[in-house]
Amino acid sequence: MEELAAVEEQQIKARLAEILAQCEPDRSQLIPILQKVQESFGYLPKLVMSEIGSYLGMTDVQIYGVASFYNHFRYIPLGKHPVQMCMGTACHMVGGELVLEALERELEVEVGGITADKQFSLDRVACIGCCGLAPVMVIADKIFPKMTSTKVDEVLVNLKLEEAEAAKEEGEDKRL
Ligand code: FES
C-alpha cells in the first residue's frame, strides 16, 4: 500500500498544481494530465488521482477506468533500476517473452511491480525503435541488446556488483 510522508505529500501536491495549471478543467484533458503526471512522477500516485478527480469533476473509479485502457500507466513507483522489456513484434518474435519470464523469476516480481527492496521495477513496453537488436531490454537509459533468458542473471549480477563497488568508493571518499 502506498504510504506517503507529509513532506512527500506536499511536494506531490505542489508538482501536481503546476501540471494542472497548464490544463483546462475539462474531462477531455484527462489523458494529457495523466501523461504529464506519469512523466513527472514515473507513476500515477493514488493521491494525485483523487486531486485530478476533484479538478475534472470525476470520481477515482472513472479515472482508473479510463487509465486502465492504456498499458503504459503504472500505479506504483519505479524502482531505483527501472527494468523495461520490449514486447514489440520484433522482440516478441525472437524470444522476448522468455526473457521477460526470466526477469520475473530472477527479480521475484511481476510485470508492473517493484521488488521488496525497491531496487528494481519491471515493465513491458512497446517497440523502443531498435528492432535490429531484438530482443531488447532497457535498464534506466542503458540498452541491453540480443537478450536471452540466460543473460538475465549475468546482467543483474553485474549491476549489483557495480552498485556495491560504487557504494564502496563513496564510503572511501567520505572517509578521506
Ligand atoms: S520491437 Fe523491440 S525494439 Fe522494436
Coordinates of N, CA and C and ligand atoms in Angstrom, one line a residue:
M1 N 0.8 -1.2 0.0 CA 0.0 0.0 0.0 C 0.9 1.3 0.0
E2 N 0.5 2.2 -0.8 CA 1.3 3.4 -0.9 C 1.0 4.4 0.3
E3 N 2.1 4.6 1.1 CA 2.0 5.5 2.2 C 3.0 6.6 2.0
L4 N 2.6 7.8 2.1 CA 3.4 8.9 1.8 C 3.7 9.8 3.1
A5 N 4.9 10.2 3.3 CA 5.2 11.1 4.4 C 4.6 12.5 4.0
A6 N 4.3 13.3 5.1 CA 3.6 14.6 4.9 C 4.4 15.4 3.9
V7 N 5.7 15.5 4.1 CA 6.6 16.3 3.2 C 6.4 15.9 1.7
E8 N 6.5 14.5 1.6 CA 6.4 14.0 0.2 C 5.0 14.3 -0.4
E9 N 4.0 14.3 0.5 CA 2.6 14.6 0.0 C 2.6 16.0 -0.5
Q10 N 3.2 16.9 0.3 CA 3.2 18.3 -0.1 C 3.9 18.6 -1.4
Q11 N 5.0 17.8 -1.6 CA 5.8 18.0 -2.8 C 5.0 17.5 -4.0
I12 N 4.3 16.4 -3.8 CA 3.5 15.8 -4.9 C 2.4 16.8 -5.2
K13 N 1.7 17.4 -4.2 CA 0.6 18.3 -4.5 C 1.1 19.5 -5.2
A14 N 2.3 20.0 -4.8 CA 2.9 21.2 -5.5 C 3.2 20.9 -6.9
R15 N 3.8 19.8 -7.2 CA 4.1 19.4 -8.6 C 2.8 19.2 -9.4
L16 N 1.8 18.6 -8.8 CA 0.6 18.4 -9.5 C -0.1 19.7 -9.8
A17 N -0.1 20.7 -8.9 CA -0.7 22.0 -9.1 C -0.1 22.7 -10.3
E18 N 1.2 22.5 -10.5 CA 1.9 23.1 -11.7 C 1.4 22.4 -13.0
I19 N 1.2 21.1 -12.9 CA 0.7 20.4 -14.1 C -0.8 20.8 -14.4
L20 N -1.6 20.9 -13.4 CA -3.0 21.2 -13.6 C -3.1 22.6 -14.1
A21 N -2.2 23.5 -13.7 CA -2.3 24.9 -14.1 C -2.1 25.0 -15.6
Q22 N -1.5 24.0 -16.2 CA -1.3 24.0 -17.7 C -2.5 23.5 -18.5
C23 N -3.5 22.9 -17.8 CA -4.6 22.2 -18.4 C -5.9 22.8 -18.0
E24 N -6.8 22.8 -18.9 CA -8.2 23.3 -18.6 C -8.9 22.2 -17.8
P25 N -9.8 22.7 -16.9 CA -10.5 21.7 -16.1 C -11.7 21.0 -16.8
D26 N -11.2 20.3 -17.9 CA -12.2 19.7 -18.8 C -11.8 18.2 -18.9
R27 N -12.9 17.3 -18.9 CA -12.6 15.9 -18.9 C -11.8 15.5 -20.1
S28 N -11.8 16.2 -21.2 CA -11.1 15.8 -22.4 C -9.6 15.9 -22.1
Q29 N -9.2 16.6 -21.0 CA -7.8 16.8 -20.6 C -7.3 15.7 -19.8
L30 N -8.2 14.7 -19.5 CA -7.7 13.6 -18.5 C -6.5 12.9 -19.0
I31 N -6.5 12.4 -20.2 CA -5.3 11.6 -20.7 C -4.0 12.5 -20.7
P32 N -4.1 13.7 -21.3 CA -2.9 14.6 -21.3 C -2.4 14.8 -19.8
I33 N -3.3 15.0 -18.9 CA -2.9 15.2 -17.5 C -2.2 14.0 -16.9
L34 N -2.8 12.8 -17.2 CA -2.2 11.6 -16.7 C -0.9 11.4 -17.3
Q35 N -0.7 11.7 -18.5 CA 0.6 11.5 -19.2 C 1.6 12.4 -18.5
K36 N 1.2 13.7 -18.3 CA 2.2 14.6 -17.7 C 2.5 14.2 -16.3
V37 N 1.5 13.7 -15.5 CA 1.8 13.2 -14.2 C 2.8 12.0 -14.2
Q38 N 2.5 11.1 -15.1 CA 3.4 9.9 -15.2 C 4.9 10.4 -15.6
E39 N 5.0 11.3 -16.5 CA 6.3 11.8 -16.9 C 7.0 12.4 -15.7
S40 N 6.2 13.2 -14.9 CA 6.8 13.9 -13.8 C 7.2 12.9 -12.6
F41 N 6.3 12.0 -12.3 CA 6.5 11.2 -11.1 C 7.0 9.8 -11.4
G42 N 6.8 9.4 -12.7 CA 7.2 8.0 -13.0 C 6.1 7.0 -12.8
Y43 N 5.0 7.5 -12.2 CA 3.8 6.6 -12.0 C 2.7 7.5 -11.6
L44 N 1.5 7.0 -11.4 CA 0.3 7.8 -11.0 C 0.0 7.5 -9.5
P45 N 0.5 8.4 -8.7 CA 0.2 8.3 -7.3 C -1.2 8.3 -6.9
K46 N -1.7 7.5 -6.0 CA -3.1 7.5 -5.6 C -3.6 8.9 -5.2
L47 N -2.8 9.6 -4.5 CA -3.2 10.9 -4.0 C -3.5 11.8 -5.2
V48 N -2.7 11.7 -6.3 CA -2.8 12.5 -7.5 C -4.2 12.2 -8.2
M49 N -4.5 10.9 -8.2 CA -5.7 10.6 -8.9 C -6.9 11.3 -8.2
S50 N -7.0 11.3 -6.9 CA -8.1 12.0 -6.2 C -8.1 13.5 -6.6
E51 N -6.9 14.1 -6.6 CA -6.8 15.5 -6.8 C -7.3 15.8 -8.3
I52 N -6.9 14.9 -9.2 CA -7.3 15.1 -10.6 C -8.8 15.0 -10.7
G53 N -9.3 14.0 -9.9 CA -10.8 13.8 -9.9 C -11.5 15.1 -9.5
S54 N -11.0 15.7 -8.4 CA -11.6 16.9 -7.9 C -11.6 18.0 -9.0
Y55 N -10.4 18.1 -9.7 CA -10.2 19.1 -10.7 C -11.1 19.0 -11.9
L56 N -11.3 17.7 -12.3 CA -12.1 17.5 -13.5 C -13.6 17.1 -13.2
G57 N -13.9 17.0 -11.9 CA -15.3 16.6 -11.6 C -15.5 15.1 -11.9
M58 N -14.5 14.3 -11.7 CA -14.7 12.8 -11.9 C -14.4 12.1 -10.7
T59 N -14.9 10.8 -10.6 CA -14.6 10.0 -9.4 C -13.3 9.2 -9.7
D60 N -12.7 8.7 -8.6 CA -11.5 7.9 -8.8 C -11.8 6.7 -9.7
V61 N -12.9 6.1 -9.5 CA -13.3 4.9 -10.3 C -13.3 5.3 -11.8
Q62 N -13.9 6.4 -12.1 CA -13.9 6.9 -13.5 C -12.5 7.1 -14.1
I63 N -11.7 7.7 -13.3 CA -10.3 7.9 -13.7 C -9.6 6.6 -13.9
Y64 N -9.6 5.7 -13.0 CA -8.9 4.5 -13.1 C -9.5 3.7 -14.3
G65 N -10.8 3.8 -14.5 CA -11.5 3.1 -15.6 C -10.9 3.6 -17.0
V66 N -10.7 4.9 -17.1 CA -10.1 5.4 -18.4 C -8.6 5.0 -18.4
A67 N -7.9 5.2 -17.3 CA -6.4 4.9 -17.3 C -6.1 3.5 -17.6
S68 N -7.0 2.6 -17.2 CA -6.7 1.2 -17.3 C -6.8 0.7 -18.8
F69 N -7.3 1.6 -19.7 CA -7.3 1.2 -21.1 C -5.8 1.3 -21.7
Y70 N -5.0 2.0 -21.0 CA -3.6 2.3 -21.5 C -2.6 1.5 -20.7
N71 N -1.9 0.6 -21.4 CA -0.9 -0.2 -20.7 C 0.2 0.5 -20.1
H72 N 0.5 1.7 -20.6 CA 1.8 2.3 -20.1 C 1.6 3.1 -18.8
F73 N 0.4 3.2 -18.3 CA 0.3 3.9 -17.0 C 0.6 2.9 -15.9
R74 N 1.4 3.3 -14.9 CA 1.6 2.4 -13.8 C 1.2 3.1 -12.5
Y75 N 1.0 2.3 -11.5 CA 0.3 2.8 -10.2 C 1.2 2.7 -9.0
I76 N 2.4 2.2 -9.2 CA 3.3 2.1 -8.1 C 4.6 2.7 -8.6
P77 N 5.5 3.3 -7.7 CA 6.7 4.0 -8.1 C 7.7 3.0 -8.9
L78 N 8.5 3.7 -9.6 CA 9.6 2.9 -10.3 C 10.7 2.5 -9.3
G79 N 11.4 1.4 -9.6 CA 12.5 1.0 -8.7 C 13.7 1.9 -9.0
K80 N 14.7 1.8 -8.2 CA 15.9 2.5 -8.4 C 16.5 2.2 -9.8
H81 N 16.3 0.9 -10.2 CA 16.7 0.5 -11.5 C 15.4 0.0 -12.3
P82 N 14.9 0.9 -13.0 CA 13.6 0.5 -13.8 C 14.0 -0.4 -15.0
V83 N 13.5 -1.6 -14.9 CA 13.8 -2.6 -16.0 C 12.6 -2.6 -16.9
Q84 N 12.9 -2.4 -18.2 CA 11.8 -2.5 -19.2 C 12.2 -3.5 -20.3
M85 N 11.2 -4.4 -20.5 CA 11.5 -5.4 -21.6 C 10.6 -5.0 -22.7
C86 N 11.2 -4.9 -23.9 CA 10.4 -4.6 -25.1 C 9.6 -5.8 -25.5
M87 N 8.4 -5.5 -25.8 CA 7.5 -6.6 -26.2 C 6.8 -6.2 -27.6
G88 N 7.5 -5.4 -28.3 CA 7.1 -5.1 -29.7 C 7.2 -6.3 -30.5
T89 N 6.7 -6.3 -31.7 CA 6.6 -7.5 -32.6 C 8.0 -8.2 -32.8
A90 N 9.0 -7.4 -33.1 CA 10.3 -8.0 -33.4 C 10.9 -8.7 -32.2
C91 N 10.8 -8.0 -31.0 CA 11.3 -8.6 -29.8 C 10.5 -9.8 -29.4
H92 N 9.2 -9.7 -29.5 CA 8.4 -10.8 -29.1 C 8.7 -12.0 -30.0
M93 N 8.9 -11.8 -31.3 CA 9.1 -12.9 -32.2 C 10.4 -13.7 -31.9
V94 N 11.4 -13.0 -31.3 CA 12.7 -13.7 -31.1 C 13.0 -14.0 -29.6
G95 N 11.9 -14.2 -28.9 CA 12.1 -14.7 -27.5 C 11.9 -13.7 -26.4
G96 N 11.4 -12.5 -26.7 CA 11.2 -11.5 -25.6 C 10.4 -12.0 -24.5
E97 N 9.4 -12.8 -24.7 CA 8.6 -13.4 -23.7 C 9.4 -14.2 -22.7
L98 N 10.3 -15.0 -23.2 CA 11.1 -15.9 -22.4 C 12.0 -15.0 -21.5
V99 N 12.5 -13.9 -22.1 CA 13.4 -13.0 -21.3 C 12.6 -12.4 -20.2
L100 N 11.4 -12.0 -20.5 CA 10.5 -11.4 -19.5 C 10.2 -12.4 -18.4
E101 N 9.9 -13.6 -18.7 CA 9.7 -14.6 -17.7 C 10.9 -14.8 -16.8
A102 N 12.1 -14.8 -17.4 CA 13.3 -14.9 -16.6 C 13.5 -13.8 -15.7
L103 N 13.1 -12.6 -16.2 CA 13.2 -11.4 -15.3 C 12.3 -11.5 -14.1
E104 N 11.1 -11.9 -14.4 CA 10.1 -12.1 -13.3 C 10.6 -13.1 -12.3
R105 N 11.2 -14.2 -12.8 CA 11.8 -15.2 -11.9 C 13.0 -14.7 -11.1
E106 N 13.9 -14.1 -11.8 CA 15.1 -13.6 -11.1 C 14.8 -12.5 -10.1
L107 N 14.0 -11.6 -10.5 CA 13.7 -10.4 -9.6 C 12.6 -10.8 -8.6
E108 N 11.9 -11.9 -8.8 CA 10.8 -12.3 -7.9 C 9.8 -11.1 -7.9
V109 N 9.4 -10.7 -9.0 CA 8.4 -9.6 -9.2 C 7.6 -9.8 -10.5
E110 N 6.4 -9.4 -10.4 CA 5.6 -9.5 -11.7 C 5.7 -8.2 -12.5
V111 N 5.3 -8.3 -13.7 CA 5.3 -7.1 -14.6 C 4.4 -6.0 -14.0
G112 N 4.9 -4.8 -13.9 CA 4.2 -3.7 -13.3 C 4.5 -3.6 -11.8
G113 N 5.3 -4.5 -11.3 CA 5.6 -4.4 -9.9 C 7.0 -3.9 -9.5
I114 N 7.3 -3.9 -8.3 CA 8.6 -3.4 -7.8 C 9.1 -4.4 -6.7
T115 N 10.4 -4.6 -6.7 CA 10.9 -5.6 -5.7 C 10.8 -5.0 -4.3
A116 N 10.8 -5.9 -3.3 CA 10.6 -5.5 -1.9 C 11.6 -4.5 -1.5
D117 N 12.8 -4.6 -2.0 CA 13.9 -3.6 -1.6 C 13.8 -2.3 -2.4
K118 N 12.8 -2.2 -3.3 CA 12.6 -1.0 -4.1 C 13.8 -0.8 -5.1
Q119 N 14.6 -1.8 -5.3 CA 15.7 -1.6 -6.2 C 15.3 -1.8 -7.7
F120 N 14.4 -2.7 -8.0 CA 14.0 -2.9 -9.4 C 12.5 -2.9 -9.6
S121 N 12.1 -2.2 -10.6 CA 10.7 -2.3 -11.1 C 10.7 -3.0 -12.5
L122 N 9.7 -3.6 -12.8 CA 9.7 -4.4 -14.1 C 8.4 -4.0 -14.9
D123 N 8.7 -3.6 -16.2 CA 7.6 -3.3 -17.1 C 7.8 -3.8 -18.4
R124 N 6.7 -4.1 -19.2 CA 6.9 -4.4 -20.6 C 6.5 -3.2 -21.3
V125 N 7.2 -2.9 -22.4 CA 7.0 -1.7 -23.2 C 6.8 -2.1 -24.7
A126 N 6.2 -1.2 -25.4 CA 6.1 -1.3 -26.9 C 7.4 -1.0 -27.5
C127 N 7.5 -1.3 -28.8 CA 8.8 -1.1 -29.6 C 9.5 0.2 -29.2
I128 N 10.8 0.0 -28.9 CA 11.6 1.2 -28.5 C 12.4 1.7 -29.6
G129 N 12.2 1.1 -30.8 CA 12.8 1.6 -32.0 C 14.2 1.1 -32.4
C130 N 14.6 0.0 -31.8 CA 15.9 -0.6 -32.2 C 15.7 -2.1 -32.4
C131 N 14.8 -2.4 -33.4 CA 14.4 -3.8 -33.6 C 15.5 -4.6 -34.1
G132 N 16.5 -4.0 -34.7 CA 17.7 -4.8 -35.2 C 18.4 -5.5 -34.1
L133 N 18.2 -5.0 -32.8 CA 18.9 -5.5 -31.7 C 18.1 -6.5 -30.9
A134 N 16.9 -6.8 -31.4 CA 15.9 -7.6 -30.7 C 16.5 -9.0 -30.2
P135 N 16.0 -9.5 -29.1 CA 15.1 -8.8 -28.1 C 15.9 -7.8 -27.2
V136 N 15.2 -6.7 -26.9 CA 15.9 -5.6 -26.3 C 15.4 -5.4 -24.9
M137 N 16.3 -5.2 -23.9 CA 15.9 -4.9 -22.6 C 16.5 -3.5 -22.2
V138 N 15.9 -2.7 -21.5 CA 16.4 -1.4 -21.1 C 16.4 -1.3 -19.5
I139 N 17.5 -0.9 -19.0 CA 17.6 -0.6 -17.5 C 18.0 0.8 -17.4
A140 N 17.2 1.6 -16.8 CA 17.4 3.1 -16.8 C 17.5 3.5 -18.2
D141 N 18.6 4.1 -18.6 CA 18.8 4.5 -20.0 C 19.7 3.6 -20.8
K142 N 20.1 2.5 -20.2 CA 21.1 1.6 -20.9 C 20.3 0.5 -21.6
I143 N 20.7 0.3 -22.9 CA 20.1 -0.7 -23.7 C 20.9 -2.0 -23.6
F144 N 20.2 -3.1 -23.5 CA 20.8 -4.5 -23.5 C 20.3 -5.2 -24.7
P145 N 21.1 -5.3 -25.7 CA 20.7 -5.9 -27.0 C 20.7 -7.5 -27.0
K146 N 20.0 -8.0 -27.9 CA 20.1 -9.5 -28.1 C 20.0 -10.3 -26.8
M147 N 19.0 -9.9 -26.0 CA 18.9 -10.6 -24.7 C 18.4 -12.0 -24.8
T148 N 18.8 -12.8 -23.9 CA 18.3 -14.2 -23.8 C 18.0 -14.4 -22.3
S149 N 17.2 -15.4 -22.0 CA 16.8 -15.7 -20.6 C 18.1 -16.0 -19.8
T150 N 19.1 -16.6 -20.4 CA 20.3 -17.0 -19.7 C 21.2 -15.7 -19.4
K151 N 21.0 -14.7 -20.2 CA 21.8 -13.5 -19.9 C 21.3 -12.6 -18.8
V152 N 20.0 -12.9 -18.4 CA 19.3 -12.1 -17.4 C 20.1 -12.1 -16.1
D153 N 20.4 -13.3 -15.6 CA 21.1 -13.4 -14.4 C 22.5 -12.6 -14.4
E154 N 23.2 -12.8 -15.5 CA 24.5 -12.1 -15.7 C 24.4 -10.6 -15.6
V155 N 23.4 -10.1 -16.3 CA 23.2 -8.6 -16.3 C 22.8 -8.1 -14.9
L156 N 22.0 -8.8 -14.2 CA 21.6 -8.4 -12.9 C 22.7 -8.5 -11.9
V157 N 23.5 -9.6 -12.0 CA 24.6 -9.7 -11.1 C 25.6 -8.6 -11.3
N158 N 25.9 -8.3 -12.6 CA 26.9 -7.2 -12.9 C 26.4 -5.9 -12.3
L159 N 25.1 -5.6 -12.5 CA 24.5 -4.4 -12.0 C 24.7 -4.3 -10.5
K160 N 24.4 -5.4 -9.8 CA 24.6 -5.4 -8.3 C 26.0 -5.2 -7.9
L161 N 26.9 -5.8 -8.7 CA 28.4 -5.6 -8.4 C 28.8 -4.2 -8.6
E162 N 28.4 -3.6 -9.7 CA 28.7 -2.2 -10.0 C 28.2 -1.3 -8.9
E163 N 27.0 -1.6 -8.4 CA 26.4 -0.8 -7.3 C 27.2 -0.9 -6.0
A164 N 27.6 -2.2 -5.7 CA 28.3 -2.4 -4.5 C 29.7 -1.7 -4.6
E165 N 30.3 -1.7 -5.8 CA 31.6 -1.1 -6.0 C 31.4 0.5 -5.8
A166 N 30.3 1.0 -6.4 CA 30.1 2.5 -6.3 C 29.9 2.9 -4.8
A167 N 29.1 2.0 -4.1 CA 28.9 2.3 -2.7 C 30.1 2.3 -1.9
K168 N 31.0 1.3 -2.2 CA 32.3 1.2 -1.5 C 33.2 2.4 -1.8
E169 N 33.2 2.9 -3.0 CA 34.0 4.0 -3.4 C 33.5 5.3 -2.7
E170 N 32.2 5.4 -2.6 CA 31.5 6.5 -2.0 C 31.9 6.5 -0.5
G171 N 31.9 5.4 0.1 CA 32.3 5.2 1.5 C 33.7 5.6 1.7
E172 N 34.6 5.3 0.8 CA 36.0 5.6 0.9 C 36.2 7.1 0.8
D173 N 35.4 7.7 -0.2 CA 35.5 9.2 -0.4 C 35.2 9.9 0.9
K174 N 34.1 9.4 1.5 CA 33.6 10.1 2.7 C 34.6 10.1 3.9
R175 N 35.4 9.0 3.9 CA 36.4 8.8 5.0 C 37.6 9.7 4.7
L176 N 37.8 10.2 3.5 CA 39.0 11.0 3.1 C 38.9 12.4 3.7
Ligands
FES1 S1 10.1 -4.5 -31.3 FE1 11.6 -4.3 -29.7 S2 12.8 -2.7 -30.4 FE2 11.3 -2.8 -31.9

